[in-house]
Short mmCIF file of C-alpha atoms in Angstrom, two decimals:
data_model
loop_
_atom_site.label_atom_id
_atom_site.label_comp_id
_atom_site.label_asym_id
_atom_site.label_seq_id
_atom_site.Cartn_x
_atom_site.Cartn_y
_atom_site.Cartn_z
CA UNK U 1 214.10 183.28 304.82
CA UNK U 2 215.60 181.70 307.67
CA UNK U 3 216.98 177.74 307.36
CA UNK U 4 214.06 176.70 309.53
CA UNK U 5 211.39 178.33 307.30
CA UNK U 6 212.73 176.82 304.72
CA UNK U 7 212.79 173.20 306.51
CA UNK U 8 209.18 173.98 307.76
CA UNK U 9 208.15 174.63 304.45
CA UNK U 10 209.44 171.61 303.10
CA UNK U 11 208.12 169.43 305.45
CA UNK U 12 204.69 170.91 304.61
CA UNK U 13 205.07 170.66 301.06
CA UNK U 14 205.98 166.73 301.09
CA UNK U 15 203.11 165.73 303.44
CA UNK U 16 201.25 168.11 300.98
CA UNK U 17 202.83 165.43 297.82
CA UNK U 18 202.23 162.39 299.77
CA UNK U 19 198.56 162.96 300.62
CA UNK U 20 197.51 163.72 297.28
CA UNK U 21 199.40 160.83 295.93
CA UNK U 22 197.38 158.59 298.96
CA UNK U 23 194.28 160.02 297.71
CA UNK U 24 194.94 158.70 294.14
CA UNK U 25 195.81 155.78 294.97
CA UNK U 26 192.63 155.13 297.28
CA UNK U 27 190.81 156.31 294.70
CA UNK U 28 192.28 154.07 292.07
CA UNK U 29 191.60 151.13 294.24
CA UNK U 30 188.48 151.96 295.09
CA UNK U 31 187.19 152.26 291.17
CA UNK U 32 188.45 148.72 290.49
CA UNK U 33 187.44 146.83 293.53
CA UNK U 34 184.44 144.37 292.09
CA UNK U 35 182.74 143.34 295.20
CA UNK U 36 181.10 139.37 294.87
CA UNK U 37 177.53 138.87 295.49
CA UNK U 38 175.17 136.03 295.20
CA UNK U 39 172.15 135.78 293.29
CA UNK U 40 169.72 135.81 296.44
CA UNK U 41 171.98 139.05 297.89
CA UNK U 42 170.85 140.70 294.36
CA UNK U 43 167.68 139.97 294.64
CA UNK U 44 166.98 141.19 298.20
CA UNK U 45 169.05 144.92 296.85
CA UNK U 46 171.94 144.24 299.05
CA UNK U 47 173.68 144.36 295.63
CA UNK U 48 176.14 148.00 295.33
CA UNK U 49 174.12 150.19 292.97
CA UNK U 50 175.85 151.98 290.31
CA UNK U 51 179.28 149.84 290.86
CA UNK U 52 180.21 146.92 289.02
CA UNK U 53 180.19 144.18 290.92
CA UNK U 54 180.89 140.18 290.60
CA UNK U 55 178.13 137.37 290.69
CA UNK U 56 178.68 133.87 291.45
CA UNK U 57 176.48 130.81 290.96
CA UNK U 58 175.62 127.95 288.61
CA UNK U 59 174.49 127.95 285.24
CA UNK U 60 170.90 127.11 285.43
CA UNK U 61 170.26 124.63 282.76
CA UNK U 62 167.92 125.08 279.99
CA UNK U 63 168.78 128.83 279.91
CA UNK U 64 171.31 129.45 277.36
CA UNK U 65 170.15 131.59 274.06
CA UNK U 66 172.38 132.22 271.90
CA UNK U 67 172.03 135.41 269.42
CA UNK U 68 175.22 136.25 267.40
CA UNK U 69 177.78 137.27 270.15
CA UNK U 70 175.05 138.10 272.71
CA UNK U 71 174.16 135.37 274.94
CA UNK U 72 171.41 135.27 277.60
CA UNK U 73 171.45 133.03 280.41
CA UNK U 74 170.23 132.98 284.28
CA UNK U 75 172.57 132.20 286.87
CA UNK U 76 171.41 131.31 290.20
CA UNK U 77 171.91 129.92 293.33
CA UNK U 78 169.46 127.77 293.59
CA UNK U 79 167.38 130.05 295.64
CA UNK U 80 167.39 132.78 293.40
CA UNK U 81 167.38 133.30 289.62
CA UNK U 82 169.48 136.87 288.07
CA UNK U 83 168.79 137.46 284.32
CA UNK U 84 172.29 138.19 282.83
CA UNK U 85 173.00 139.54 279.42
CA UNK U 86 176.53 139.29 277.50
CA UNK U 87 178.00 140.42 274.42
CA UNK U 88 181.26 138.60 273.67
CA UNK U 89 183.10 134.95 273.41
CA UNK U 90 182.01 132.90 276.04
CA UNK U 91 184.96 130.87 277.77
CA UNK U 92 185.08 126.85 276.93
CA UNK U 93 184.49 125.47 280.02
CA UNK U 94 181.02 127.43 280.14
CA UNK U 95 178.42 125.20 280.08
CA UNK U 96 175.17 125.06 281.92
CA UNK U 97 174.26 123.20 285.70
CA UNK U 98 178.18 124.52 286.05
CA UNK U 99 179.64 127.14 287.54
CA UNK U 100 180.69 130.73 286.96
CA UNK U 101 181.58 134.34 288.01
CA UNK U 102 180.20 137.28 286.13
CA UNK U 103 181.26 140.76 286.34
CA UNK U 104 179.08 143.65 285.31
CA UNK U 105 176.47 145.75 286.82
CA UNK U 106 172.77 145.75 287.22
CA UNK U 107 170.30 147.95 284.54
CA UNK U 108 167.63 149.36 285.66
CA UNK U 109 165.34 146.19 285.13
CA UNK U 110 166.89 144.26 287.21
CA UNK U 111 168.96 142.56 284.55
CA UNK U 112 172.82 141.91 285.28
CA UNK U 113 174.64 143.27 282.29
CA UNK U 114 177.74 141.39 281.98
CA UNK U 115 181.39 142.71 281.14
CA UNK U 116 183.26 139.41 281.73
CA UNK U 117 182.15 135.60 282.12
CA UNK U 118 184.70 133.01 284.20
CA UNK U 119 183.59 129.42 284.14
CA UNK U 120 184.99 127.31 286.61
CA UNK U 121 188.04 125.54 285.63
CA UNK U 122 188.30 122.10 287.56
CA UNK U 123 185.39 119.87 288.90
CA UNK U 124 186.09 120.08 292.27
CA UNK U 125 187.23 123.07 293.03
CA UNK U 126 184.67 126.33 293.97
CA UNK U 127 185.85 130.06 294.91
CA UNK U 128 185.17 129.63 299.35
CA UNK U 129 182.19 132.28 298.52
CA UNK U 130 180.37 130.61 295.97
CA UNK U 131 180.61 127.32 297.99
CA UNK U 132 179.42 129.00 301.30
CA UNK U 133 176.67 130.50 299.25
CA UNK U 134 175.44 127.74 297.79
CA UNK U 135 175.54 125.41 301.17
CA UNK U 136 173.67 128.22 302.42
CA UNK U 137 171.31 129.08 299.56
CA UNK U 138 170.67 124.96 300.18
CA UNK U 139 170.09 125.34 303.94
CA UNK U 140 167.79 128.12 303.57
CA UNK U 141 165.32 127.31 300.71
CA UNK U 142 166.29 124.00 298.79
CA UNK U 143 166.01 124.31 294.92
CA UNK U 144 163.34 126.10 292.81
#
């Protein structure tokens, strides 16, 4: 085989390497990207189906039930009201009329099956999202 072959075939072969190594990575990425949604997004299906995805809103108060580890609770934006369902410790700082992000995915009854709960940390401080959705959620159709 002449040198050139040789140098062709290299070439071919490490473009070959790096795009399947591109593809893995993508795909990696693309598996743990949670997207953030509000309540009122879920509710109207804009919501990815079959993809875990994150949820942001308030507490809404009165809705905590408590049975062993599994917790039930609604979290809204006080437009619209998502069911959510989780089996674990709850953070500290979760309390209802307060804030939190919940990653999970919806069942098939419309119910948000949680996999994680963060409460908000600090009084005055709100992820940009949930803020804008809740100015907007405000703007658009008061409280319930």
């Amino acid at each position: 085989m002449k040198p050139r072959h040789k140098r062709a075939l290299l070439i071919v072969a490490a473009v070959a390497v790096i795009g399947v190594a591109a593809l893995l990575i993508l795909n990696a990425l693309n598996s743990n990207i949670a997207l953030y949604v509000t309540p009122s997004d879920v509710a109207a299906g804009k919501s990815p189906q079959g993809q875990a995805f994150r949820i942001g809103g308030m507490v809404k108060d009165d809705s905590v039930k408590r049975d062993g580890l599994t917790v039930h609770f609604v979290i809204t934006d006080l437009v619209k009201d998502i069911p959510v369902f989780y089996t674990g410790i709850l953070p500290d700082l979760f309390k209802e009329g307060k804030g939190a992000v919940i990653q999970g995915r919806l069942d098939s009854k419309g119910q948000f099956i949680a996999s994680e709960v963060l409460a908000k940390h600090d009084e005055n401080y709100m992820p940009p999202e949930a803020q804008h959705a809740l100015e907007q959620a405000r703007k658009n159709g008061g409280t319930k």
